CSV table of C-alpha atoms and ligand atoms in Angstrom, one decimal:
chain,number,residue,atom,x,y,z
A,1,UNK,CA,-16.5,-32.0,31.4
A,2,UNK,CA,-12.6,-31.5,30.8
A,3,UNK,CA,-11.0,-31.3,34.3
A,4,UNK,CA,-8.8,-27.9,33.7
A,5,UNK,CA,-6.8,-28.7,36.7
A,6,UNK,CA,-5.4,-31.5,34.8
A,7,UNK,CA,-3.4,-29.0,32.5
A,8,UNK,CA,-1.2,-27.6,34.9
A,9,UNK,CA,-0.4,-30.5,36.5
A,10,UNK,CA,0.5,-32.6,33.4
A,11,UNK,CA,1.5,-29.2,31.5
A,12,UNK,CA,-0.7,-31.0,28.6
A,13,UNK,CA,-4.3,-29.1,27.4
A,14,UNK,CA,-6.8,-32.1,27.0
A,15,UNK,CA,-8.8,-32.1,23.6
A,16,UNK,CA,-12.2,-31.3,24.8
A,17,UNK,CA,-14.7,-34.0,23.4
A,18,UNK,CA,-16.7,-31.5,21.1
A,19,UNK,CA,-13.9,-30.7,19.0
A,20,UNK,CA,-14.4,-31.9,15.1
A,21,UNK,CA,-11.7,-34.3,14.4
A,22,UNK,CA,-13.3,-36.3,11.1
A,23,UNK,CA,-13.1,-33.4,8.9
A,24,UNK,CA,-13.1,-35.5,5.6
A,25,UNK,CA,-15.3,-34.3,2.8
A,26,UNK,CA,-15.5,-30.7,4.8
A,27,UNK,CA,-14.4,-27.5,4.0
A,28,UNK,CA,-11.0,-26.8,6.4
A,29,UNK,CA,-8.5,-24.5,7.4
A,30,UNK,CA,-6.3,-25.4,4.8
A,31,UNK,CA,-9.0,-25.8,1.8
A,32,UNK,CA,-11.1,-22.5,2.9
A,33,UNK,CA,-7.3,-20.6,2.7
A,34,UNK,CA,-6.0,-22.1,-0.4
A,35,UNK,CA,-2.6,-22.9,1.3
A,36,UNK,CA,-1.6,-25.7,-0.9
A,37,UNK,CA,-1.8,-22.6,-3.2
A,38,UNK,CA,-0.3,-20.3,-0.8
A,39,UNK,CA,2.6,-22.4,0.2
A,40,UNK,CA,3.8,-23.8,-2.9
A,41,UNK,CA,4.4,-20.5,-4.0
A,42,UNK,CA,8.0,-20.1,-2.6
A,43,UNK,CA,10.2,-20.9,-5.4
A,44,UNK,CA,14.4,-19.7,-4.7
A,45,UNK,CA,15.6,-19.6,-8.1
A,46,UNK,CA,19.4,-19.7,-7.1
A,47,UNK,CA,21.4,-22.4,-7.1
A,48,UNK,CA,22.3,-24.1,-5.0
A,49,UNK,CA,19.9,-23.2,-2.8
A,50,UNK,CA,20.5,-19.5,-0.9
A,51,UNK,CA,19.4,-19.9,2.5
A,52,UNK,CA,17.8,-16.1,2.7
A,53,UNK,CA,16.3,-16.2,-0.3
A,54,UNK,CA,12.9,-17.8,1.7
A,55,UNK,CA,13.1,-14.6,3.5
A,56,UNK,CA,13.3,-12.6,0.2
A,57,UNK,CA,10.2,-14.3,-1.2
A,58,UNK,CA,8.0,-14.1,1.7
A,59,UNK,CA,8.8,-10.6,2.4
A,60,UNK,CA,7.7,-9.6,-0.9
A,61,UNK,CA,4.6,-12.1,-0.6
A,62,UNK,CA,3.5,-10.7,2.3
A,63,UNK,CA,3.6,-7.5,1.0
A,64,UNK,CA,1.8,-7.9,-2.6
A,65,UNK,CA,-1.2,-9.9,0.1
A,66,UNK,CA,-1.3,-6.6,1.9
A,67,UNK,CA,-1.5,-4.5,-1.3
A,68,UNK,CA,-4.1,-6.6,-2.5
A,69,UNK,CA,-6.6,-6.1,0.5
A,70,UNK,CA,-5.0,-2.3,0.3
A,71,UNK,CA,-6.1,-1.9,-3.0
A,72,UNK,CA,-9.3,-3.7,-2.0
A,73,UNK,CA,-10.1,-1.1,0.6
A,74,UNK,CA,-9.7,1.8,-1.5
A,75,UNK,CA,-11.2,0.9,-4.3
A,76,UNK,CA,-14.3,0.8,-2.2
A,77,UNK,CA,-13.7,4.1,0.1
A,78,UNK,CA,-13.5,5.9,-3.6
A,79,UNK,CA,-17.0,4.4,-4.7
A,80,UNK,CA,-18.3,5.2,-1.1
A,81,UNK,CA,-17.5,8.3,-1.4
A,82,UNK,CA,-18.8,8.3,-5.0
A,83,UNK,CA,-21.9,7.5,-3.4
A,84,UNK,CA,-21.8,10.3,-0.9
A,85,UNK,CA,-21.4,7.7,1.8
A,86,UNK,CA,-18.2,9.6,3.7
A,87,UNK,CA,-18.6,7.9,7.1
A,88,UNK,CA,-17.8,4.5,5.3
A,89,UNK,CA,-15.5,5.4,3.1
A,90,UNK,CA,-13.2,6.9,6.1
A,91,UNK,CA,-13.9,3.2,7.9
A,92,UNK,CA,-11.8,1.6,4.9
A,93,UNK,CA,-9.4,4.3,5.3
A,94,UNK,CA,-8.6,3.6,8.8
A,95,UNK,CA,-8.4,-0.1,7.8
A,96,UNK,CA,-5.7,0.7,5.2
A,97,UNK,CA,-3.7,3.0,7.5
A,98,UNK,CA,-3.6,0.2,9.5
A,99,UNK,CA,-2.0,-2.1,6.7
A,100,UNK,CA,0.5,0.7,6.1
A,101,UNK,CA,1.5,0.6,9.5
A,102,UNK,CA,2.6,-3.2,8.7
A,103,UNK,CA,4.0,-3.2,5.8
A,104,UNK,CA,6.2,-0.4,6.8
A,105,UNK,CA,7.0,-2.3,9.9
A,106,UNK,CA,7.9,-5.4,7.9
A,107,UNK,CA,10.8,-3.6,6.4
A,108,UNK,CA,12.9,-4.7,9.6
A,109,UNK,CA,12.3,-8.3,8.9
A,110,UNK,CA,13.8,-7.9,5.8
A,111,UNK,CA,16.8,-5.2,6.8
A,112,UNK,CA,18.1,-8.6,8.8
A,113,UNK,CA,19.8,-9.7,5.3
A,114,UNK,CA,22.9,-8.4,5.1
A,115,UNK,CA,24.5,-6.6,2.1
A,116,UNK,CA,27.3,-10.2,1.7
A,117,UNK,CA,23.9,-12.3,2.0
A,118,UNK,CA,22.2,-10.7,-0.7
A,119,UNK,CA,25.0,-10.3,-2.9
A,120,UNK,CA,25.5,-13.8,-2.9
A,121,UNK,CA,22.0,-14.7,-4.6
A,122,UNK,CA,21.2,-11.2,-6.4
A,123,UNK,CA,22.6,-12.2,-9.7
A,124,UNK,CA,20.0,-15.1,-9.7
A,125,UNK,CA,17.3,-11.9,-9.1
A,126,UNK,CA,18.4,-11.0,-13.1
A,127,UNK,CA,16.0,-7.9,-14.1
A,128,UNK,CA,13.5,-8.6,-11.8
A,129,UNK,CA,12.1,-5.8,-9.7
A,130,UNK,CA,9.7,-4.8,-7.2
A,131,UNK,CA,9.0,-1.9,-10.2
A,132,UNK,CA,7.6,-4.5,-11.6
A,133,UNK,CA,4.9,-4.9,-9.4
A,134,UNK,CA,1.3,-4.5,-10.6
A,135,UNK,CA,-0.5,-4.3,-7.5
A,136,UNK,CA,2.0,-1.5,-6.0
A,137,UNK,CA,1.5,0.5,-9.2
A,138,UNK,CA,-2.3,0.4,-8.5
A,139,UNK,CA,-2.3,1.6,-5.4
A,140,UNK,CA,-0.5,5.0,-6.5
A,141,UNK,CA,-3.1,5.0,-9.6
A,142,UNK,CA,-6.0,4.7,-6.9
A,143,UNK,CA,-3.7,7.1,-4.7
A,144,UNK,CA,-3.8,9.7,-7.5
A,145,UNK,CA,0.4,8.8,-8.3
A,146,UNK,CA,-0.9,8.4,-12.1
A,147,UNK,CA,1.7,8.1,-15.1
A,148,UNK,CA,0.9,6.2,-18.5
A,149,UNK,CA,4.4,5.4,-18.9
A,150,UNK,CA,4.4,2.6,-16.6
A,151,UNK,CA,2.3,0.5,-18.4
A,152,UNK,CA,4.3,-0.5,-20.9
A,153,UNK,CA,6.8,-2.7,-17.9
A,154,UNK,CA,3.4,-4.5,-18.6
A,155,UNK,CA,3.1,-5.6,-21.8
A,156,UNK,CA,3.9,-8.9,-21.2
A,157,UNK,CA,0.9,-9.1,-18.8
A,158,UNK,CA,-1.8,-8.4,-20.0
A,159,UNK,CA,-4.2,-9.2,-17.0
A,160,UNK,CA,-2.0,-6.9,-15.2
A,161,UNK,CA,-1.9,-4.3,-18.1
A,162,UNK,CA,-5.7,-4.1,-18.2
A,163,UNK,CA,-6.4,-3.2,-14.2
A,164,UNK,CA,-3.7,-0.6,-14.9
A,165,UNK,CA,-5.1,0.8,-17.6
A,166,UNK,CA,-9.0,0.9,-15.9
A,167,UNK,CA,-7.3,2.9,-12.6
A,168,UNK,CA,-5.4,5.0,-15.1
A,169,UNK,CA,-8.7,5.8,-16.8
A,170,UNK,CA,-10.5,6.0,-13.5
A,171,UNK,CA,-11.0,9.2,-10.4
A,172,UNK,CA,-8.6,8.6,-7.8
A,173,UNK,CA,-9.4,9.0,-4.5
A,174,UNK,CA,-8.7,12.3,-4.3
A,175,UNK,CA,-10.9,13.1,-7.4
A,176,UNK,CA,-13.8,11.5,-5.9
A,177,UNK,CA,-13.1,13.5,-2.6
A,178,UNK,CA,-13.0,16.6,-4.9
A,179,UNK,CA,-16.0,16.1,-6.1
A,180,UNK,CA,-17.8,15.2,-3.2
A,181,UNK,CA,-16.6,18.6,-1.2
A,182,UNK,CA,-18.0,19.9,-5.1
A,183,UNK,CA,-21.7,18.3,-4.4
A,184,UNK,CA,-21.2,19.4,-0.4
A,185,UNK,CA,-21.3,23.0,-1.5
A,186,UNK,CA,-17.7,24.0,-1.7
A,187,UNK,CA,-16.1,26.0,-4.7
A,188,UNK,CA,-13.9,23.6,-6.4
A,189,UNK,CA,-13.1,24.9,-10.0
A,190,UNK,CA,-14.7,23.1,-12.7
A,191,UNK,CA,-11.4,22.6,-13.8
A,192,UNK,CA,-10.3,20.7,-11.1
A,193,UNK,CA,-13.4,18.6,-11.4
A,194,UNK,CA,-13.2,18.5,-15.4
A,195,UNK,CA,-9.6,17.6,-15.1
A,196,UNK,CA,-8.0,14.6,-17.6
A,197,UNK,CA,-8.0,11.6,-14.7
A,198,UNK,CA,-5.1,10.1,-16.6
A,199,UNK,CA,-2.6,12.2,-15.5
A,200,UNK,CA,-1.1,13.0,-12.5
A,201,UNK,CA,-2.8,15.7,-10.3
A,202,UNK,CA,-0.7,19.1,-9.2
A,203,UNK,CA,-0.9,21.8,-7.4
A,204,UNK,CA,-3.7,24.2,-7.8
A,205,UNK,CA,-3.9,27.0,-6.1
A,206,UNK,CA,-7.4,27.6,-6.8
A,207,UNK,CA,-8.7,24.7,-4.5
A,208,UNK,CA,-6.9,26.5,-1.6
A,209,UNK,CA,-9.7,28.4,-0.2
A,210,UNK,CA,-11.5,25.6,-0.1
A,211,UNK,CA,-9.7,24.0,2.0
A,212,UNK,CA,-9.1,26.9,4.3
A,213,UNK,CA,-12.6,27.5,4.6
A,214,UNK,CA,-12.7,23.5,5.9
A,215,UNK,CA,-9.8,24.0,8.5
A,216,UNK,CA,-10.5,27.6,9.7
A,217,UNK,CA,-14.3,26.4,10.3
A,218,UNK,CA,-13.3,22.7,11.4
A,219,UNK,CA,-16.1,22.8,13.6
A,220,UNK,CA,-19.0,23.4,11.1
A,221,UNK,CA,-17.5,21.1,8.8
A,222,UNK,CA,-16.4,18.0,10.8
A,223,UNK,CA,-17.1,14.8,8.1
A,224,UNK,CA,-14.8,17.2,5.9
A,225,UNK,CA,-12.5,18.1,7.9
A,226,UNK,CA,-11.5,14.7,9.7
A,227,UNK,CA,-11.7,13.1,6.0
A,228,UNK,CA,-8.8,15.4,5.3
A,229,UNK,CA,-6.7,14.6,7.9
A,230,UNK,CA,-7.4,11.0,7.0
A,231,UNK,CA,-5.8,11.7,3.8
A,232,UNK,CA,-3.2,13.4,5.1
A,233,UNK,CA,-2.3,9.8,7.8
A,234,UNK,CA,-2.8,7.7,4.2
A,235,UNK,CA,0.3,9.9,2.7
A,236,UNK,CA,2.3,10.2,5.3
A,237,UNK,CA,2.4,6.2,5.8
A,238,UNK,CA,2.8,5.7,2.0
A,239,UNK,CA,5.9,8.0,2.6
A,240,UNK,CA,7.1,6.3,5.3
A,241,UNK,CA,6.6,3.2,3.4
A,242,UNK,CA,8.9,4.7,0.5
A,243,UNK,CA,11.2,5.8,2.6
A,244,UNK,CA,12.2,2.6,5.0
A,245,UNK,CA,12.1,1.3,0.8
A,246,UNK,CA,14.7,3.7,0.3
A,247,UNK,CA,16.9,2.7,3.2
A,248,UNK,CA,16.6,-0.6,2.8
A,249,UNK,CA,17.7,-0.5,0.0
A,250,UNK,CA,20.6,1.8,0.7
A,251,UNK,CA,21.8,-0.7,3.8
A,252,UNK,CA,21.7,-3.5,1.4
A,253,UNK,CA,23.4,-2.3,-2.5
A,254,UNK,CA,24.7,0.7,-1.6
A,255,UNK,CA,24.6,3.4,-4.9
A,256,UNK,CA,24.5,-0.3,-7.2
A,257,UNK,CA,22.2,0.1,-9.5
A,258,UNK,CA,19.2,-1.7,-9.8
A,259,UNK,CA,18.0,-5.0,-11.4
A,260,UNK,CA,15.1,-3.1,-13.3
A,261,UNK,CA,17.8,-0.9,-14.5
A,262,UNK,CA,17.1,2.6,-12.5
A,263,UNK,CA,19.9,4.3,-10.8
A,264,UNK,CA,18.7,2.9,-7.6
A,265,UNK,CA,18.8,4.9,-4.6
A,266,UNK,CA,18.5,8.0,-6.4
A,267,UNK,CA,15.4,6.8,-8.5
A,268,UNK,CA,14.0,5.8,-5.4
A,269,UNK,CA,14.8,9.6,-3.6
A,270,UNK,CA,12.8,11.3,-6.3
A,271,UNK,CA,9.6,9.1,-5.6
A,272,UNK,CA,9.9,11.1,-2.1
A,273,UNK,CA,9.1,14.3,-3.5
A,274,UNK,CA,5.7,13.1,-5.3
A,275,UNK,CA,2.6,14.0,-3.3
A,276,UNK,CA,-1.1,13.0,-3.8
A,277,UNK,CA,-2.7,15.8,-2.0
A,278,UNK,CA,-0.8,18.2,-2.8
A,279,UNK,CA,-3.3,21.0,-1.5
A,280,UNK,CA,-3.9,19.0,1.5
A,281,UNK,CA,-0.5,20.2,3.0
A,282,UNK,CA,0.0,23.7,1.6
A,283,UNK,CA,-3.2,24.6,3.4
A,284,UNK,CA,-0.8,24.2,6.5
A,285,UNK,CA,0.8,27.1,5.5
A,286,UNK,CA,-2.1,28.9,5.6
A,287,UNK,CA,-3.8,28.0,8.6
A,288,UNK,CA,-4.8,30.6,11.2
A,289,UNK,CA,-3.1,34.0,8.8
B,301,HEM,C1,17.0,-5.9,-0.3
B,301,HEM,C2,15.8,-5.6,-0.7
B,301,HEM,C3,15.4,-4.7,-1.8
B,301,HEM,C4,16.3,-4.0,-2.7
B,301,HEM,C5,17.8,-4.0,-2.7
B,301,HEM,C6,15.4,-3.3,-3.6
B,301,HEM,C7,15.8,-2.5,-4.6
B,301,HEM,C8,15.1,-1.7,-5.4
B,301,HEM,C9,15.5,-0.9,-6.4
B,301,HEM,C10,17.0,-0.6,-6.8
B,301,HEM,C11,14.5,-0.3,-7.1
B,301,HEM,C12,14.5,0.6,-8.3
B,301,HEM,C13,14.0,-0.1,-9.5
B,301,HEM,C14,15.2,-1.0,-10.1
B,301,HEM,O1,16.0,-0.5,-10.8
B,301,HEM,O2,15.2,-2.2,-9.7
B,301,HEM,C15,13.3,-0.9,-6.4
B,301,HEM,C16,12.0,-0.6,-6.7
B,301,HEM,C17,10.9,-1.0,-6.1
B,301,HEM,N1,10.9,-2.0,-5.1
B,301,HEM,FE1,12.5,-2.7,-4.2
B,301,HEM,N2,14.1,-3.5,-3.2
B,301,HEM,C18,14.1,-4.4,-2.2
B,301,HEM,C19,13.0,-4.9,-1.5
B,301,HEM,C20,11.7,-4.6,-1.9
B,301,HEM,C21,10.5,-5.1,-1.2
B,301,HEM,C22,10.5,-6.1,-0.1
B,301,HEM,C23,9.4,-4.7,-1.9
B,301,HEM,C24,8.0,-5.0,-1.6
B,301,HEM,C25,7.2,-5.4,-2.4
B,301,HEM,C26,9.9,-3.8,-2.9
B,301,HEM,C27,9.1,-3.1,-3.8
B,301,HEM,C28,9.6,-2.2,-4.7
B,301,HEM,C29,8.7,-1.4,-5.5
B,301,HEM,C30,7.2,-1.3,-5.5
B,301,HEM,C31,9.6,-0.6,-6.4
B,301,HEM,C32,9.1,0.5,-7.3
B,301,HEM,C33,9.2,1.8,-6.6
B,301,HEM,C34,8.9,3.0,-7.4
B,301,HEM,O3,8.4,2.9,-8.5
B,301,HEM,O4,9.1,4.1,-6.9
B,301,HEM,N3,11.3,-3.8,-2.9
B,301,HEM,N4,13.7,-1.7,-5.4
B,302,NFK,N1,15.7,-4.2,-7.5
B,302,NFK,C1,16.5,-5.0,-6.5
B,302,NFK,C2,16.0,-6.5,-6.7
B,302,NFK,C3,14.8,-6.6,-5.8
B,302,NFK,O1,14.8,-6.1,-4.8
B,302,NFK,C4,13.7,-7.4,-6.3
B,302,NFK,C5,13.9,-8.4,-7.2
B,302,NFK,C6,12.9,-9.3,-7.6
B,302,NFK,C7,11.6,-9.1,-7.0
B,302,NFK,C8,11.4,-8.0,-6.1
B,302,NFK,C9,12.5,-7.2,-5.8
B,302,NFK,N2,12.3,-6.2,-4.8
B,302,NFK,C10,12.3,-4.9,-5.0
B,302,NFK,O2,12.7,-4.3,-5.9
B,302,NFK,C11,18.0,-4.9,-6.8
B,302,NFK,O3,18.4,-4.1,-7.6
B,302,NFK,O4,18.7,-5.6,-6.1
């Protein structure tokens, strides 16, 4: 038996006698994680050395590990719901609004560099750009955010390229909700259900009265209703996400433009008027007439 009163007094926590010190030839911490991997993987490429730069990397590395697990989580909600499974599906939701919540809270570990900080070790950057980032893009293709154009940043990856071009060629989310409401009973044009999945979605008016029917009758059609309003949380974060993005960015080059050659800023403004349920909040506007 450890003696715990023996921590306070020497301020020093005993290592109790069970505890697997010999761990040669097992699996550990380290090996099950990968973190020789995982920590080699910070590379600064200015020179010499720019002390922020760490904090550059790992920012973005944090970030592509939580759009991976993002990407993870909804590529299973939309077979879920595929499967007619709804109550799981919104279970992997509420994981990923939960990731959102981080990564949009990251953005103040980063908004610590100052504008002179990064200046001194953007150059080194060249025309690298978070554009350029696969697993972001496939989250807005799973989202519904669809547009071919982007996958020619790509070419030069074709590993990359190729998961693009399945989610491009795939439902998103919203078209597997569509046509789950569609198998529930509701009216959804055949349209909307027959619709070309490679292109963005927009506004139909049609769907409308779907959805009213869903909000004005919340009661009789709970799994429905809460699974929109689930949608509605996933957007808002991604927005919020884009838009601490945007300010960021803002804080940091001003109106420069950027190292993937947009405008900047004002490339990044017009990403805020895109919307993946677009029918989701016009209903608002109806509610309750
Ligand atoms: C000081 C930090 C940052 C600056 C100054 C910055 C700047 C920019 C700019 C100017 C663009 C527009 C494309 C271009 O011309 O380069 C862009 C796009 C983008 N950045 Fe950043 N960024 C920063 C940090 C980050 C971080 C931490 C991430 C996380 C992965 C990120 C992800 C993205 C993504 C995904 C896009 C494409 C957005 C879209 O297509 O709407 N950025 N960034
Ligand atoms: N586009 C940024 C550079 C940048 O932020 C960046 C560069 C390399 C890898 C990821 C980046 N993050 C987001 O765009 C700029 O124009 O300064």
């Amino acid at each position: 038996m450890v003696d715990n009163d023996k921590t306070a007094e020497t301020n020093t926590r005993e290592l109790e006698e069970g505890i697997v010190t010999d761990l040669r030839e097992k699996m550990t911490y380290g090996s099950y994680l990968g973190l020789d991997t995982l920590l080699s993987a910070q590379s600064p490429v200015s020179q010499p050395e720019h002390h922020d730069e760490m904090l550059f990397i790992i920012q973005h590395q944090t970030t592509e590990l939580w759009l991976k697990l993002v990407l993870h989580e909804l590529k299973a909600a939309s077979a879920l719901i595929a499967s007619d499974d709804l109550a799981a599906a919104l279970k992997k939701i509420a994981r990923v609004k939960h990731i959102q919540k981080t990564m949009t809270e990251q953005w103040s570990v980063l908004a610590t560099l100052t504008p002179s900080e990064y200046a001194q070790f953007r150059d080194s950057l060249a025309n690298s750009s978070g554009f350029q980032s696969f697993q972001y893009r496939a989250v807005e293709f799973a989202l519904g955010n669809k547009n071919a154009k982007m996958l020619a940043v790509f070419d030069g990856e074709p590993g990359a390229r190729a998961l693009l071009q399945e989610l491009l060629e795939q439902p998103s989310l919203y078209d597997e909700f569509l046509r789950y409401l569609a198998r529930q009973g509701f009216a959804v044009p055949v349209s909307v259900l027959e619709r070309d999945v490679t292109v963005a979605h927009t506004m139909t008016p049609e769907l409308l009265p779907v959805f009213i029917q869903i909000y004005d009758n919340s009661a009789e059609n709970w799994a429905v209703y809460e699974a929109c309003e689930e949608l509605v949380d996933l957007e808002e974060n991604f927005q919020l996400w884009r838009f601490r993005h945007l300010r960021t960015v803002q804080r940091t080059i001003g109106m420069k433009v950027g190292t993937g050659g947009s405008s900047g800023v004002d490339f990044l403004r017009r990403a805020l008027d895109l919307t993946f349920f677009p029918e989701l909040f016009a209903v608002r506007t109806e509610i309750g007439r």
